[in-house]
Short mmCIF file of C-alpha atoms in Angstrom, two decimals:
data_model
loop_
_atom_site.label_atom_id
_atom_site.label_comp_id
_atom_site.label_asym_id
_atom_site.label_seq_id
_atom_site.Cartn_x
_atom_site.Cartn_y
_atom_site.Cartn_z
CA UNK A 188 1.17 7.62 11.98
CA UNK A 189 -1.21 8.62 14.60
CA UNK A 190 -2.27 6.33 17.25
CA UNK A 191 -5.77 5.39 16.09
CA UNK A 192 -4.61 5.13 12.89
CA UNK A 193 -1.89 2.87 14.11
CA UNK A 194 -5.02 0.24 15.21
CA UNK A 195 -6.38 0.08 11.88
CA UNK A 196 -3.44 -0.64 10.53
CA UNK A 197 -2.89 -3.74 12.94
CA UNK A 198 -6.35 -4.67 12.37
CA UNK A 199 -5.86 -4.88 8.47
CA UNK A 200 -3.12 -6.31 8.50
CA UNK A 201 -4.10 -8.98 11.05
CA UNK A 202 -7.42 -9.50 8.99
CA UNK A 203 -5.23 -10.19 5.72
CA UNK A 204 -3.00 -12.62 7.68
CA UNK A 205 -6.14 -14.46 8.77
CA UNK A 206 -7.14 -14.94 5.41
CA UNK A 207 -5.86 -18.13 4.03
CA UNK A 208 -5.67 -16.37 0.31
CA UNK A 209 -3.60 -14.21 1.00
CA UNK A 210 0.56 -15.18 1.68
CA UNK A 211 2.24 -14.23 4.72
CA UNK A 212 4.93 -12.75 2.48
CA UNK A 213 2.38 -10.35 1.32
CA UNK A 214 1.53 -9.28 4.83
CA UNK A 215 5.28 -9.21 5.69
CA UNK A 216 5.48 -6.84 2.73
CA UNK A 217 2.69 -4.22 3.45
CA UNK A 218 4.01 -4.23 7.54
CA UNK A 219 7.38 -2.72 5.71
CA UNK A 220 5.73 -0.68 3.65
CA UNK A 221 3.59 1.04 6.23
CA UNK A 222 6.45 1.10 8.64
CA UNK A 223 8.47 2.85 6.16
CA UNK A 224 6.02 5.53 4.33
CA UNK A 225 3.67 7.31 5.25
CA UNK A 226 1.81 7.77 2.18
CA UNK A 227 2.46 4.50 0.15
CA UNK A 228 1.25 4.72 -3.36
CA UNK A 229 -0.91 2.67 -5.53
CA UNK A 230 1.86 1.52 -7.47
CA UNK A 231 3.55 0.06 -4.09
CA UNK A 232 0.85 -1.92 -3.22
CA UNK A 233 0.48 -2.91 -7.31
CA UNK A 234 4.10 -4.23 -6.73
CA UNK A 235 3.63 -6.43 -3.50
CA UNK A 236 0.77 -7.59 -5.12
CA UNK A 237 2.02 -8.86 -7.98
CA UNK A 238 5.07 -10.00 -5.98
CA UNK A 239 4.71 -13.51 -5.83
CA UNK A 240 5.31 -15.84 -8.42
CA UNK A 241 2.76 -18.23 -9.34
CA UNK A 242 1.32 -20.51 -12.01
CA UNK A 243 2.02 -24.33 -11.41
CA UNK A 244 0.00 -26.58 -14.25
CA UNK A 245 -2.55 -28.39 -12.45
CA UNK B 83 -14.64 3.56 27.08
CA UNK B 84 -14.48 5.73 30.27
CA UNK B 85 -16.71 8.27 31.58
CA UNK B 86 -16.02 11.30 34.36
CA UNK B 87 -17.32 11.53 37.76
CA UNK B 88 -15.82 14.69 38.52
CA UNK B 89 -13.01 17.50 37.25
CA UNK B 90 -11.01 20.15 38.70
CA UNK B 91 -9.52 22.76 36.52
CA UNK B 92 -7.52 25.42 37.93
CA UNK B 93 -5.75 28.68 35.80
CA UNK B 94 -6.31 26.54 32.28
CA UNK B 95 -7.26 28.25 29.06
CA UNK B 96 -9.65 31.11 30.36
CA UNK B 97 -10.84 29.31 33.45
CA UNK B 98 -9.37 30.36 36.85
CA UNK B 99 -10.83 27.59 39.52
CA UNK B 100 -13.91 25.54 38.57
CA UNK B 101 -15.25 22.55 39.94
CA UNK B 102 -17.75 20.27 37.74
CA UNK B 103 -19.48 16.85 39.23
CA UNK B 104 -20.12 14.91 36.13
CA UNK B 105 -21.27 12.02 37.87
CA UNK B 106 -20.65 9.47 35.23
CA UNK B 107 -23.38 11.23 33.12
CA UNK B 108 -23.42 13.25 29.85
CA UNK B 109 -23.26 16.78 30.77
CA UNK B 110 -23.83 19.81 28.54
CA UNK B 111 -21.65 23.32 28.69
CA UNK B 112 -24.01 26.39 27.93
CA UNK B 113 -23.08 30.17 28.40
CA UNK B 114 -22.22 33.07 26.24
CA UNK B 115 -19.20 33.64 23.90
CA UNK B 116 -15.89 33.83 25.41
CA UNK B 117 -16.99 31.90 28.78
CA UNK B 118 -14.80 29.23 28.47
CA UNK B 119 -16.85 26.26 27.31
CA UNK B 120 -14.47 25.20 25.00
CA UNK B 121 -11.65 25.84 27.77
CA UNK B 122 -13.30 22.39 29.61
CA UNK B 123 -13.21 20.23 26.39
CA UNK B 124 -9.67 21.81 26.19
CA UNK B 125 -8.74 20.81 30.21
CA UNK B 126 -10.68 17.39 30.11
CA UNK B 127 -8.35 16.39 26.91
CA UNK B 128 -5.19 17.86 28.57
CA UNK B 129 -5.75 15.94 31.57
CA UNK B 130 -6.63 12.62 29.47
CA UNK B 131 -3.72 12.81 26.78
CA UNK B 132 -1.31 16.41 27.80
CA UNK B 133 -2.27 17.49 24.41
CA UNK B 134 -4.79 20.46 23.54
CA UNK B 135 -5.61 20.04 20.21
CA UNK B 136 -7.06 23.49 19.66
CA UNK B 137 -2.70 24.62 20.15
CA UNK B 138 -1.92 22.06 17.56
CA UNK B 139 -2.56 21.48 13.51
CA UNK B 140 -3.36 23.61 10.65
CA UNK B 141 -3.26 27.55 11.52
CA UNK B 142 -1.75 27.07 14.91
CA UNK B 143 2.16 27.73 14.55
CA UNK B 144 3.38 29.28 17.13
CA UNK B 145 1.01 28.28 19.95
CA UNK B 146 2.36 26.45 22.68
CA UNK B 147 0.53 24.58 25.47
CA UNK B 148 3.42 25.85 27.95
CA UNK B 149 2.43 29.26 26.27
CA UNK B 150 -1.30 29.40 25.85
CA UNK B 151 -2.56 26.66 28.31
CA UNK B 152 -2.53 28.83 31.48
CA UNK B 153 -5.27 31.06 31.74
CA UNK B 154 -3.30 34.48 30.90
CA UNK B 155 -3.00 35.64 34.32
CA UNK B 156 -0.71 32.79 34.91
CA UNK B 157 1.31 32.93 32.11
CA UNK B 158 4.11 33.06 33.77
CA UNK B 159 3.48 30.68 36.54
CA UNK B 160 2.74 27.41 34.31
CA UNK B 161 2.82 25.70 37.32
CA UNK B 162 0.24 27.20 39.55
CA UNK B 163 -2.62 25.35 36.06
CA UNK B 164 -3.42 21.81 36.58
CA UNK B 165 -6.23 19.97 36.12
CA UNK B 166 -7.68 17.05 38.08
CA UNK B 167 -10.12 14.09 36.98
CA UNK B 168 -11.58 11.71 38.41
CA UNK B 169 -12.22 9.23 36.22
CA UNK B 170 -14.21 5.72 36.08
CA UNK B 171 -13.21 2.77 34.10
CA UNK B 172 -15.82 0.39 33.48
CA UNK B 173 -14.26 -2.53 32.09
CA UNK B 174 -12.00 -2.36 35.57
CA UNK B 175 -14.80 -1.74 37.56
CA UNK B 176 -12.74 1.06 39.10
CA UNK B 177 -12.32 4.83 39.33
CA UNK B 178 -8.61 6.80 39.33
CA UNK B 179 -7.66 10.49 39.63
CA UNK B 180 -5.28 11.84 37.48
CA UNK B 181 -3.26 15.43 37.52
CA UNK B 182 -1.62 17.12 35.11
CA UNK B 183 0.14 20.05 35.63
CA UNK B 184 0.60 22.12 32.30
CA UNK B 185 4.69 22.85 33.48
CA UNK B 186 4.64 19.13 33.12
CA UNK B 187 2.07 17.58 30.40
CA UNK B 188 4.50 14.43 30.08
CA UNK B 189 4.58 13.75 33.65
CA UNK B 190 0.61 12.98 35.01
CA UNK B 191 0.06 12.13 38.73
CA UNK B 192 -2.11 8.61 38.79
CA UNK B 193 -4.18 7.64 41.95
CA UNK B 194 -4.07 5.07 43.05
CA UNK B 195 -0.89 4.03 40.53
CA UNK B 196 -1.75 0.29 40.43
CA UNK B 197 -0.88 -1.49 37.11
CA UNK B 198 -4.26 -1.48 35.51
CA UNK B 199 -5.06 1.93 35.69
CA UNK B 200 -1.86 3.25 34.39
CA UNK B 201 -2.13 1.07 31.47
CA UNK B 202 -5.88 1.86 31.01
CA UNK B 203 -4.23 5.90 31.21
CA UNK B 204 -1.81 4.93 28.59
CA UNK B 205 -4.27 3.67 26.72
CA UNK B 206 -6.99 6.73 27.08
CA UNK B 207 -3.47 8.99 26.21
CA UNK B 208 -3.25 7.14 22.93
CA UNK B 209 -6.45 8.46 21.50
CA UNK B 210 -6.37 12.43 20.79
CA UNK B 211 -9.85 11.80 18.83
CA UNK B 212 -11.65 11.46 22.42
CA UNK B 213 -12.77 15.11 23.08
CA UNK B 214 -14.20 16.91 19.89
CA UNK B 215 -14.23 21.28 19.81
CA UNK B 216 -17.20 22.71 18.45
CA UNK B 217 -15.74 23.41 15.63
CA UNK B 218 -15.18 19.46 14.40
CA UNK B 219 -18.66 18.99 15.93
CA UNK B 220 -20.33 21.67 13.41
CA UNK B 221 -17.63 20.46 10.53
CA UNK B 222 -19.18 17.02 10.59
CA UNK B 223 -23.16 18.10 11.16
CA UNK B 224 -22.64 20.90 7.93
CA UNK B 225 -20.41 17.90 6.02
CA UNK B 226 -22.48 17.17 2.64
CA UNK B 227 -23.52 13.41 2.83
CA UNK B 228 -21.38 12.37 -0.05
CA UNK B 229 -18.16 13.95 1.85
CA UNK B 230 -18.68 12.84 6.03
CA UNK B 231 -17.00 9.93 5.59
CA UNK B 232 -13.90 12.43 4.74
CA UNK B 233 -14.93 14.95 7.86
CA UNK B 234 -15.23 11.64 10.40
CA UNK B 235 -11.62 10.72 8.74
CA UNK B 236 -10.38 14.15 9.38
CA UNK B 237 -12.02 14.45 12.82
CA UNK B 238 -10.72 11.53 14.31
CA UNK B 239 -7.40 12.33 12.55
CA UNK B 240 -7.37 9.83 10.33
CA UNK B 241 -6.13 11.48 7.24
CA UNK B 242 -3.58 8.70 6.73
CA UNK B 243 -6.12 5.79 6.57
CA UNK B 244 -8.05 7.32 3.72
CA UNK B 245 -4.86 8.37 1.51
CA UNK B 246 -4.25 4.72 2.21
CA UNK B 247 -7.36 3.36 1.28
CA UNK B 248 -8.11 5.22 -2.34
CA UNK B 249 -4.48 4.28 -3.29
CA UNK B 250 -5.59 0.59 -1.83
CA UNK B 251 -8.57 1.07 -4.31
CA UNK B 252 -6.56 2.66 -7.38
CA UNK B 253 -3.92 -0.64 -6.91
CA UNK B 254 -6.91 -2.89 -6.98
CA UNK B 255 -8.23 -1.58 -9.85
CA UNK B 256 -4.84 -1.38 -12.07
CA UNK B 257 -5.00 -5.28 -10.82
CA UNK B 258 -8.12 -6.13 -11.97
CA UNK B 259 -7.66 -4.46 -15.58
CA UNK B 260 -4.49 -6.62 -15.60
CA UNK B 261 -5.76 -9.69 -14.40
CA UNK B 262 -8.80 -9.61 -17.29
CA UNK B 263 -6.11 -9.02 -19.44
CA UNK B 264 -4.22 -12.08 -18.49
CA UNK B 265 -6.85 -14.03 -18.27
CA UNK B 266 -7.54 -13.15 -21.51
CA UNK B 267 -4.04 -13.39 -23.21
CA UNK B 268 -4.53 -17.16 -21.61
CA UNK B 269 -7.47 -18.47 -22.88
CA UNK B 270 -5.94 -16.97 -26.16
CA UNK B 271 -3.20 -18.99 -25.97
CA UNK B 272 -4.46 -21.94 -24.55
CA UNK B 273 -6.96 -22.26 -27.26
CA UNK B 274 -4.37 -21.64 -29.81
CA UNK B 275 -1.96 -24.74 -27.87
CA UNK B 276 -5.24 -26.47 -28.08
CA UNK B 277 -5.75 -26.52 -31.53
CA UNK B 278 -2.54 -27.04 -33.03
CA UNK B 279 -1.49 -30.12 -30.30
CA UNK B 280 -5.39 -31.02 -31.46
CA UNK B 281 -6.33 -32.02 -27.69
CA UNK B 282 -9.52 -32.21 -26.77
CA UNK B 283 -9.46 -30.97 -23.19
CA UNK B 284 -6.40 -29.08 -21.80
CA UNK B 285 -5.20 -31.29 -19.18
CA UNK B 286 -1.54 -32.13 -18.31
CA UNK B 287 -1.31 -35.80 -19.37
CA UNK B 288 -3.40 -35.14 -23.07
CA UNK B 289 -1.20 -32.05 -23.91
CA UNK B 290 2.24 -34.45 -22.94
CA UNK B 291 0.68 -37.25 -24.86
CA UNK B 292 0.55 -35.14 -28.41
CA UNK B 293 3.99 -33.32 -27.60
CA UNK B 294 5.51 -36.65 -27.00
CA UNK B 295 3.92 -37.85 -30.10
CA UNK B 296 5.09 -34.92 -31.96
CA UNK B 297 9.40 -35.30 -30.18
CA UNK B 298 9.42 -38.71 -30.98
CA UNK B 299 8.66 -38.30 -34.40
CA UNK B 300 11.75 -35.54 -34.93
CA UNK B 301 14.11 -38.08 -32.49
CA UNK B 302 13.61 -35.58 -29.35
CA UNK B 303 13.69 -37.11 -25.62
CA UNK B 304 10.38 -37.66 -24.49
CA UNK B 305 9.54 -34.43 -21.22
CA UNK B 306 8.30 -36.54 -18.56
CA UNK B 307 6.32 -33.76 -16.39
CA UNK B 308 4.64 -30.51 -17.36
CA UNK B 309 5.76 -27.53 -15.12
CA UNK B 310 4.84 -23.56 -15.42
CA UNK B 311 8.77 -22.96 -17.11
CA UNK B 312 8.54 -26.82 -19.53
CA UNK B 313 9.61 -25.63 -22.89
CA UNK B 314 7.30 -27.80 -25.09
CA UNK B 315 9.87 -27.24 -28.11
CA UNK B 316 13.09 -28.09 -26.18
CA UNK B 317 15.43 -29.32 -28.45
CA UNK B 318 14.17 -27.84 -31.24
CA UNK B 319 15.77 -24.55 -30.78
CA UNK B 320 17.08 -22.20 -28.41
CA UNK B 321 14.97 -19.23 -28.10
CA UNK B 322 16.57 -18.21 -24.82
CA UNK B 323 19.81 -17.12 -26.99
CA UNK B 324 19.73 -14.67 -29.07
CA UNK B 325 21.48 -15.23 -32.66
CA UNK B 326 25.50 -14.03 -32.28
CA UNK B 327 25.52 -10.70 -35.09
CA UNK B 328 29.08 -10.58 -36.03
CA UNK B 329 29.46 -7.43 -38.54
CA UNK B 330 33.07 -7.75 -39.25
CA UNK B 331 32.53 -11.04 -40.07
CA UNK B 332 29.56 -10.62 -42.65
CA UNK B 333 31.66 -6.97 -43.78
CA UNK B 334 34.62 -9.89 -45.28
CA UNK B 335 31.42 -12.44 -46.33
CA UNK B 336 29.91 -9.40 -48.28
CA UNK B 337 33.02 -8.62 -50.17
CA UNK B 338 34.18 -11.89 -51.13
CA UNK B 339 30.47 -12.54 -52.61
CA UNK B 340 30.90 -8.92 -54.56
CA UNK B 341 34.42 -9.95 -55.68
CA UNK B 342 32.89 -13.67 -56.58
CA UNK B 343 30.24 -11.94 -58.56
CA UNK B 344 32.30 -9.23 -60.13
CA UNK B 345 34.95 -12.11 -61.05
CA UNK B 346 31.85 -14.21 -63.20
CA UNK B 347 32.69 -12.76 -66.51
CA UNK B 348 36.01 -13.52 -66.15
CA UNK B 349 35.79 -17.31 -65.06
CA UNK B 350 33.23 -18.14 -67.76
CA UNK B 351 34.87 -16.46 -70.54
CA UNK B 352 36.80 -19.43 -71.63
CA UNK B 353 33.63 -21.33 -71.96
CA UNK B 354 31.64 -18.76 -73.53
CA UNK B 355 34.59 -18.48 -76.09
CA UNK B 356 34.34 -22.40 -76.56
CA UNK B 357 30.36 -22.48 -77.11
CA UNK B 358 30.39 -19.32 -79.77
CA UNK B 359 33.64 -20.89 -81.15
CA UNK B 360 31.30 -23.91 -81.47
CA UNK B 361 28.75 -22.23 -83.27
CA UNK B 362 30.19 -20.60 -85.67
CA UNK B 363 31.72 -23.57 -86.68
CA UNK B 364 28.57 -25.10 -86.86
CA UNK B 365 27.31 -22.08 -89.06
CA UNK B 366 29.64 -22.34 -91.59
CA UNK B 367 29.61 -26.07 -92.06
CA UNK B 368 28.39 -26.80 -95.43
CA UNK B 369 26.73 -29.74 -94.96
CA UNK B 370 24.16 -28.03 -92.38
#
């Protein structure tokens, strides 16, 4: 990836970890992904998405 | 952000020697075709990053800055093109040359070499995007509205990022089809729970209340604390397992019940015989 792009990417993913509604594992996820392709497909991010498992009774 | 005060290009791209006192100003190129105005966006980005991006991408394979960054008198002398800029850094406060020699784009000569400017260097040599050809210029002033976002994205090289973003979009659309569709499949069910527990609100303590009403009336242990995996019916039956299917056995099952059912002529014969020996007597009995 090429430098600029690089700073976006930080920025994102530093945005997302700011956000409280989004999990750290989520973040931890995408870093790997983006690390590891370079054109990461809708279905990836589908999966990290849906990654967590959720759904306590309140 | 940085701006020039002053650049010295010597045997790069189609300029021999050529001295230009920017003064920390915006400066415009003019002149005819084949002057060499693009050959100072081409040394100012050399200098800045040892890259000329006009000898890189689509439509350039086999250029070479060793190659085609001397002016072509010098081709063969790589070392004898250099350019030198003086450059101002205003978040420092303070202004640094730097050299580059095209024999040597990985290897720039920083003045003075302090920490700060180096890193402020490294930093400027990060960003290819900083000096724009004509070409990219005209690309993105011709770009139909609907498509400059994709030009700036290309321009600044940036390709990447917007791949990345319309599969970023398709994901979050495929999510929120399947979220409605959850949410719907919930109510759904949760209505359906609703009515046949016959709760009136669908809260954890009411739903436990019926169920427990409902497992102590079959003798089942009462569930003490609703979770996401609490089988309501646990007890009742074992849905996890699937029912055991053993053919051989119901092969021999089969053919004992045919042989049972071929053999019922046989076993009621005697008392078939009995009841029409029976009424025949009865037939011929005079007194009836």
């Amino acid at each position: 990836m090429v430098k600029l792009e690089k700073c976006i990417e930080e920025k994102f993913l530093k945005s997302l970890s700011e956000d409280k509604a989004v999990d750290a594992a989520i973040v931890h996820q995408l870093r790997e992904l983006f690390a590891n392709s370079n054109k990461p497909k809708a279905d990836d991010f589908v999966r990290i998405f849906t990654s967590l498992v959720d759904g306590e009774v309140k | 952000m940085i701006t020039l005060e002053h650049a010295h290009i010597e045997e790069v791209r189609g300029i021999r020697k050529l001295d230009i006192d920017f003064r920390k100003k915006n400066f415009a190129v003019s002149g005819p075709n084949g002057s060499g105005k693009s050959g100072v966006i081409d040394a100012i980005e050399f200098a800045l990053t040892g890259e000329i991006g006009r000898l890189a991408g689509r439509g350039t394979k086999g250029l070479t800055i060793a190659e085609h960054g001397p002016h072509v008198d010098k081709r063969d002398f790589p070392n004898a093109a250099f350019v030198q800029l003086t450059v101002y850094f205003p978040d420092l406060g303070k202004s640094a040359k730097i050299t580059r020699k095209i024999s040597a784009p990985r290897k720039p000569k920083i003045e003075p070499a302090n920490a700060d400017i180096v890193a402020a260097f490294k930093e400027v040599e990060e960003h290819p995007e900083i000096t724009l050809s004509r070409r990219e210029v005209l690309r993105f002033i011709l770009a139909e509205p609907s498509k400059r976002s994709e030009e700036i994205q290309i321009i600044l090289k940036l390709e990447s990022i917007g791949q990345i973003r319309a599969a970023l979009n398709t994901a979050q659309n495929k999510l929120s089809t399947a979220l409605r569709a959850g949410e719907d499949s919930i109510q759904n069910r949760r209505n359906a729970l609703q009515r046949h527990l016959q709760i009136k609100a669908f809260e954890a303590n009411e739903l436990l209340d019926s169920v427990n009403l409902r497992r102590a009336a079959l003798d089942l242990p009462q569930i003490d604390k609703l979770a996401a995996d609490t089988k309501l019916d646990a007890g009742i039956s074992d849905s996890d397992k699937l029912p055991q299917f053993n053919k051989q056995a119901a092969l021999r099952d089969l053919k004992a019940l045919s042989d049972a059912v071929g053999m019922l002529p046989t076993i009621g014969k005697k008392h078939v015989d009995e009841i029409l020996s029976g009424l025949t007597r009865l037939e011929n009995e005079p007194a009836l």
